[in-house]
CSV table of C-alpha atoms in Angstrom, one decimal:
chain,number,residue,atom,x,y,z
E,1,GLN,CA,92.1,58.8,50.2
E,2,VAL,CA,93.2,57.9,53.7
E,3,TRP,CA,94.9,55.1,55.5
E,4,GLN,CA,92.8,52.8,57.7
E,5,ILE,CA,94.7,51.5,60.7
E,6,ARG,CA,93.4,48.8,63.1
E,7,LEU,CA,95.2,48.0,66.3
E,8,ASP,CA,94.7,44.4,67.7
E,9,MET,CA,96.0,43.4,71.1
E,10,HIS,CA,96.6,39.9,72.3
E,11,LEU,CA,97.0,39.3,76.1
E,12,LEU,CA,99.9,37.0,76.9
E,13,ASN,CA,99.6,37.2,80.7
E,14,HIS,CA,96.9,39.2,82.6
E,15,ASP,CA,98.1,39.9,86.1
E,16,GLY,CA,96.0,43.0,86.7
E,17,ASN,CA,95.8,46.7,85.5
E,18,ILE,CA,95.3,45.6,81.8
E,19,THR,CA,94.1,49.2,80.9
E,20,ASP,CA,97.5,50.8,81.6
E,21,ALA,CA,99.4,47.9,79.9
E,22,ALA,CA,97.2,48.0,76.8
E,23,SER,CA,97.5,51.8,76.5
E,24,ILE,CA,101.3,51.7,76.7
E,25,ALA,CA,101.5,48.8,74.2
E,26,GLY,CA,99.0,50.5,71.8
E,27,ILE,CA,100.7,54.0,71.8
E,28,VAL,CA,104.1,52.4,71.4
E,29,ALA,CA,102.9,50.2,68.5
E,30,LEU,CA,101.5,53.3,66.7
E,31,CYS,CA,104.7,55.3,67.3
E,32,HIS,CA,106.8,52.3,66.0
E,33,PHE,CA,104.6,51.7,63.0
E,34,ARG,CA,105.7,52.8,59.5
E,35,ARG,CA,103.3,53.1,56.6
E,36,PRO,CA,104.3,52.9,52.9
E,37,ASP,CA,105.2,56.1,51.2
E,38,VAL,CA,102.7,57.4,48.7
E,39,SER,CA,102.7,59.9,45.8
E,40,VAL,CA,99.6,61.4,44.2
E,41,GLN,CA,99.6,62.8,40.7
E,42,GLY,CA,96.1,63.9,39.6
E,43,GLU,CA,93.9,61.0,40.2
E,44,GLU,CA,96.7,58.5,40.1
E,45,VAL,CA,97.9,57.2,43.5
E,46,THR,CA,101.2,55.3,43.7
E,47,VAL,CA,102.1,53.2,46.8
E,48,TYR,CA,105.8,52.5,47.0
E,49,THR,CA,107.3,49.3,48.5
E,50,PRO,CA,109.9,49.4,51.3
E,51,GLU,CA,112.6,48.6,48.6
E,52,GLU,CA,111.6,51.6,46.6
E,53,ARG,CA,111.2,54.2,49.4
E,54,ASP,CA,111.6,54.1,53.1
E,55,PRO,CA,108.3,53.7,55.0
E,56,VAL,CA,106.9,56.9,56.7
E,57,PRO,CA,106.0,57.1,60.5
E,58,LEU,CA,102.6,58.3,61.6
E,59,SER,CA,102.0,61.8,62.8
E,60,ILE,CA,101.7,61.3,66.5
E,61,HIS,CA,101.1,64.7,68.2
E,62,HIS,CA,101.1,63.4,71.8
E,63,MET,CA,101.1,60.2,73.7
E,64,PRO,CA,98.2,59.7,76.2
E,65,ILE,CA,99.2,57.3,78.9
E,66,CYS,CA,96.7,55.7,81.3
E,67,VAL,CA,97.4,55.4,85.0
E,68,SER,CA,95.1,53.4,87.3
E,69,PHE,CA,94.4,53.9,91.0
E,70,ALA,CA,92.7,51.3,93.2
E,71,PHE,CA,90.8,52.4,96.3
E,72,PHE,CA,90.2,50.4,99.5
E,73,HIS,CA,88.0,51.0,102.5
E,74,GLN,CA,85.9,53.6,100.8
E,75,GLY,CA,88.9,55.6,99.5
E,76,THR,CA,90.9,55.5,102.7
E,77,TYR,CA,93.8,53.7,101.0
E,78,LEU,CA,95.1,54.5,97.5
E,79,LEU,CA,97.2,52.1,95.4
E,80,VAL,CA,98.8,52.7,92.0
E,81,ASP,CA,99.0,49.9,89.4
E,82,PRO,CA,96.9,47.2,91.1
E,83,THR,CA,97.5,43.5,90.5
E,84,GLU,CA,94.9,41.0,89.6
E,85,ARG,CA,94.4,39.9,93.3
E,86,GLU,CA,94.2,43.5,94.4
E,87,GLU,CA,91.6,44.3,91.8
E,88,ARG,CA,89.4,41.5,93.3
E,89,VAL,CA,89.1,43.2,96.7
E,90,MET,CA,89.2,46.9,95.7
E,91,ASP,CA,86.2,49.1,96.3
E,92,GLY,CA,86.7,51.4,93.3
E,93,LEU,CA,89.0,52.1,90.3
E,94,LEU,CA,90.0,55.5,88.8
E,95,VAL,CA,91.8,55.6,85.4
E,96,ILE,CA,93.3,58.9,84.3
E,97,ALA,CA,94.8,59.3,80.8
E,98,MET,CA,97.3,62.2,80.5
E,99,ASN,CA,100.2,63.3,78.2
E,100,LYS,CA,103.5,64.7,79.2
E,101,HIS,CA,102.2,68.3,78.8
E,102,HIS,CA,99.9,67.6,81.8
E,103,GLU,CA,96.8,67.6,79.6
E,104,ILE,CA,94.1,65.2,80.9
E,105,CYS,CA,92.7,63.2,78.0
E,106,THR,CA,90.1,61.1,79.8
E,107,ILE,CA,89.0,60.2,83.3
E,108,GLN,CA,87.0,57.0,84.1
E,109,SER,CA,85.7,56.0,87.5
E,110,SER,CA,84.1,52.6,88.4
E,111,GLY,CA,83.2,50.7,91.5
E,112,VAL,CA,81.2,51.6,94.6
E,113,VAL,CA,83.4,54.3,96.1
E,114,MET,CA,82.5,58.0,96.0
E,115,LEU,CA,85.6,60.2,95.4
E,116,LEU,CA,86.2,63.7,96.8
E,117,PRO,CA,87.7,66.5,94.6
E,118,ASP,CA,90.9,66.4,96.7
E,119,GLN,CA,91.3,62.7,96.0
E,120,ILE,CA,91.0,63.2,92.2
E,121,LEU,CA,93.4,66.2,92.3
E,122,ARG,CA,95.9,64.1,94.2
E,123,CYS,CA,95.6,61.3,91.7
E,124,SER,CA,96.1,63.7,88.8
E,125,LYS,CA,99.3,65.0,90.4
E,126,ILE,CA,100.6,61.4,90.7
E,127,THR,CA,99.5,60.7,87.1
E,128,ALA,CA,101.6,63.7,85.9
E,129,VAL,CA,104.7,62.2,87.5
E,130,LYS,CA,104.1,58.6,86.2
E,131,VAL,CA,103.3,59.8,82.7
E,132,ALA,CA,106.6,61.7,82.5
E,133,GLU,CA,108.5,58.6,83.5
E,134,ILE,CA,106.7,56.3,81.2
E,135,THR,CA,106.9,58.7,78.2
E,136,GLU,CA,110.7,58.9,78.8
E,137,LEU,CA,111.0,55.1,78.8
E,138,ILE,CA,109.0,54.8,75.6
E,139,GLN,CA,111.1,57.4,73.8
E,140,LYS,CA,114.3,55.7,74.9
E,141,ALA,CA,113.0,52.3,73.7
E,142,LEU,CA,112.1,53.7,70.3
E,143,GLU,CA,115.5,55.3,70.0
E,144,ASN,CA,117.3,52.1,70.9
E,145,ASP,CA,115.2,50.2,68.4
E,146,GLN,CA,115.9,52.6,65.6
E,147,LYS,CA,119.6,52.5,66.5
E,148,ALA,CA,119.7,48.7,66.4
E,149,ARG,CA,118.0,48.7,63.0
E,150,LYS,CA,120.5,51.1,61.5
E,151,GLU,CA,123.4,49.0,62.9
E,152,GLY,CA,121.8,45.8,61.5
E,153,GLY,CA,121.4,44.1,64.8
E,154,LYS,CA,118.7,41.7,66.0
E,155,PHE,CA,115.4,43.2,66.9
E,156,GLY,CA,111.7,42.6,66.9
E,157,PHE,CA,109.1,40.4,68.6
E,158,ALA,CA,110.7,37.1,67.7
E,159,GLU,CA,114.1,38.1,69.0
E,160,SER,CA,112.6,39.1,72.4
E,161,ILE,CA,111.1,35.7,73.2
E,162,PRO,CA,114.5,33.8,73.8
E,163,ASN,CA,115.7,36.6,76.0
E,164,GLN,CA,112.6,36.3,78.2
E,165,ARG,CA,111.8,40.0,77.7
E,166,ILE,CA,108.2,39.1,76.8
E,167,THR,CA,107.4,35.9,78.6
E,168,ALA,CA,108.5,37.2,82.0
E,169,PHE,CA,106.6,34.4,83.8
E,170,LYS,CA,108.1,31.6,81.8
E,171,MET,CA,108.5,28.3,83.7
E,172,GLU,CA,110.9,25.4,82.9
E,173,SER,CA,109.3,22.3,81.5
E,174,ALA,CA,108.7,19.4,83.9
E,175,ALA,CA,107.7,15.8,83.3
E,176,VAL,CA,104.2,14.8,84.3
E,177,ASP,CA,103.3,11.2,85.2
E,178,THR,CA,100.1,10.2,83.3
E,179,SER,CA,100.2,6.4,84.0
E,180,ASP,CA,97.4,6.4,86.6
E,181,VAL,CA,95.4,9.4,85.5
E,182,GLU,CA,92.1,7.5,85.1
E,183,GLU,CA,92.3,5.9,88.5
E,184,GLN,CA,93.0,9.3,90.1
E,185,ALA,CA,90.1,10.8,88.3
E,186,GLY,CA,87.8,8.1,89.4
E,187,GLU,CA,88.8,8.6,93.1
E,188,ILE,CA,88.2,12.3,92.8
E,189,ILE,CA,84.8,11.8,91.3
E,190,ALA,CA,83.8,9.3,93.9
E,191,LYS,CA,84.8,11.6,96.8
E,192,ALA,CA,83.2,14.6,95.2
E,193,ASP,CA,79.8,15.8,96.3
E,194,PRO,CA,76.8,15.1,94.1
E,195,PRO,CA,76.0,17.8,91.5
E,196,SER,CA,73.6,20.4,92.4
E,197,GLU,CA,70.2,20.7,90.7
E,198,VAL,CA,70.6,21.5,87.1
E,199,PHE,CA,68.1,23.5,85.2
E,200,ALA,CA,67.6,22.6,81.5
E,201,SER,CA,66.3,26.1,80.7
E,202,PRO,CA,66.9,29.5,82.2
E,203,VAL,CA,64.8,30.4,85.3
E,204,VAL,CA,62.9,33.6,84.8
E,205,HIS,CA,62.6,35.3,88.2
E,206,THR,CA,61.1,38.6,86.9
E,207,PRO,CA,59.9,39.7,83.5
E,208,GLY,CA,62.9,40.5,81.2
E,209,THR,CA,65.5,38.8,83.4
E,210,ALA,CA,66.9,35.3,83.4
E,211,GLN,CA,69.5,33.2,85.2
E,212,ILE,CA,71.8,30.7,83.5
E,213,GLY,CA,74.2,28.5,85.4
E,214,ALA,CA,75.2,28.6,89.0
E,215,GLY,CA,75.0,32.4,89.4
E,216,ILE,CA,73.6,34.5,92.2
E,217,GLU,CA,69.9,34.8,92.2
E,218,ASN,CA,68.8,38.0,90.5
E,219,SER,CA,67.1,40.6,92.7
E,220,TRP,CA,66.2,43.2,90.1
E,221,GLY,CA,62.5,42.5,90.6
E,222,ASP,CA,62.7,43.2,94.4
E,223,LEU,CA,61.9,46.6,95.8
E,224,GLU,CA,64.9,48.7,97.0
E,225,GLU,CA,64.9,50.0,100.6
E,226,SER,CA,64.0,53.5,99.4
E,227,GLU,CA,61.1,52.2,97.4
E,228,LYS,CA,59.9,50.1,100.4
E,229,GLU,CA,60.0,53.2,102.6
E,230,GLU,CA,58.1,55.2,100.0
E,231,ALA,CA,55.5,52.4,99.8
E,232,ALA,CA,55.2,52.3,103.5
E,233,GLU,CA,54.7,56.1,103.6
E,234,GLU,CA,52.1,56.0,100.9
E,235,GLU,CA,50.3,53.2,102.8
E,236,GLY,CA,50.4,55.3,106.0
E,237,GLU,CA,49.0,58.4,104.1
E,238,SER,CA,46.2,56.3,102.6
E,239,GLU,CA,45.3,54.9,106.1
E,240,ALA,CA,45.2,58.5,107.5
E,241,ALA,CA,43.1,59.7,104.6
E,242,ALA,CA,40.7,56.8,105.2
E,243,PHE,CA,40.5,57.6,108.9
E,244,GLU,CA,39.7,61.3,108.1
E,245,CYS,CA,37.1,60.2,105.6
E,246,GLU,CA,35.5,57.9,108.2
E,247,LYS,CA,35.5,60.7,110.7
E,248,VAL,CA,33.7,63.0,108.3
E,249,GLU,CA,31.1,60.4,107.5
E,250,THR,CA,30.6,59.9,111.3
E,251,GLU,CA,30.0,63.6,111.8
E,252,ASP,CA,27.6,63.7,108.8
E,253,THR,CA,25.6,60.8,110.3
E,254,SER,CA,25.4,62.5,113.7
E,255,THR,CA,24.2,65.7,112.1
E,256,LEU,CA,21.6,63.7,110.1
E,257,LYS,CA,20.4,62.1,113.3
E,258,GLU,CA,20.0,65.5,114.9
E,259,THR,CA,18.0,66.7,111.9
E,260,LYS,CA,15.6,63.7,112.3
E,261,SER,CA,14.5,65.0,115.8
E,262,ASP,CA,10.9,65.9,116.6
E,263,GLU,CA,11.6,69.6,116.3
E,264,PRO,CA,9.9,71.3,113.2
E,265,ILE,CA,12.0,72.4,110.3
E,266,VAL,CA,11.6,75.7,108.5
E,267,VAL,CA,11.8,75.5,104.7
E,268,SER,CA,12.2,78.7,102.7
E,269,ASP,CA,11.5,79.2,99.0
E,270,SER,CA,13.3,82.2,97.8
E,271,GLU,CA,11.5,82.4,94.4
E,272,GLU,CA,8.0,82.5,95.9
E,273,GLU,CA,9.1,84.2,99.1
E,274,GLU,CA,7.0,81.7,101.2
E,275,VAL,CA,8.0,80.1,104.4
E,276,VAL,CA,6.6,76.7,105.3
E,277,ILE,CA,6.9,75.0,108.6
E,278,LEU,CA,7.0,71.2,108.3
E,279,GLU,CA,6.6,68.7,111.0
E,280,PRO,CA,9.1,65.8,111.1
E,281,GLN,CA,6.8,63.2,109.6
E,282,GLU,CA,6.1,65.6,106.6
E,283,LEU,CA,9.8,66.2,105.8
E,284,PRO,CA,10.7,65.2,102.1
E,285,ARG,CA,13.4,62.6,101.6
E,286,LYS,CA,15.7,65.0,99.7
E,287,THR,CA,15.6,67.5,102.5
E,288,ARG,CA,16.4,64.8,105.0
């Protein structure tokens, strides 16, 4: 029998680079988690409560940490830990997961930028430095938490909220005047432009695709530039072949006209070894 562990993450504030934040939160949660102690005697399994035995930590062999790199102007500029606004204008994103032993766990590249080997190597060196720093911070945070628990101090998620350790973007409450909300809404609607054409059902542009809402028109059904060039080349080749075929037919016609002249034609029959001279008016159709 084994333990089944599921890790759920809830985003409180997404300001960019959610991959790195989620990886750090996930690995710290797994390192901080304690499972109940278990004893097995034959086929009898006993799960002890925290009052009976202290919970047991998981066996974490290493901590893979993700570090994200944003690229701008086709890889000319490199940025570590991009924000949400920077992610909107970046050309590509590279995510490297590594542990403190400089072992690469995964590499993920996305976007429209083509990276060179030297760029990836440079990012891996930066990742090694960042992972060492983040791993040290995680270990110190776990040690401080364990120390606070032994001393009987306050700890945990609920105790972090009043200290603004979690809600870093917390704002003070402010009164809102709602007396003339309906009048303001009416003025906004009156000044607004009329709504655009609304389609009751999806518009199918090409077989197998559809558009719902005010999105950009789908262009999957259109030919790409390379395909257009290939089609033009094939069309040119077909025209050249047709011209050659027409040229050959013209030559055959001229040869046939020469054959229909008034000169006599000699027909040889190899089986009977006879040679017959025919006049033009006596020439069979097949021979012509």
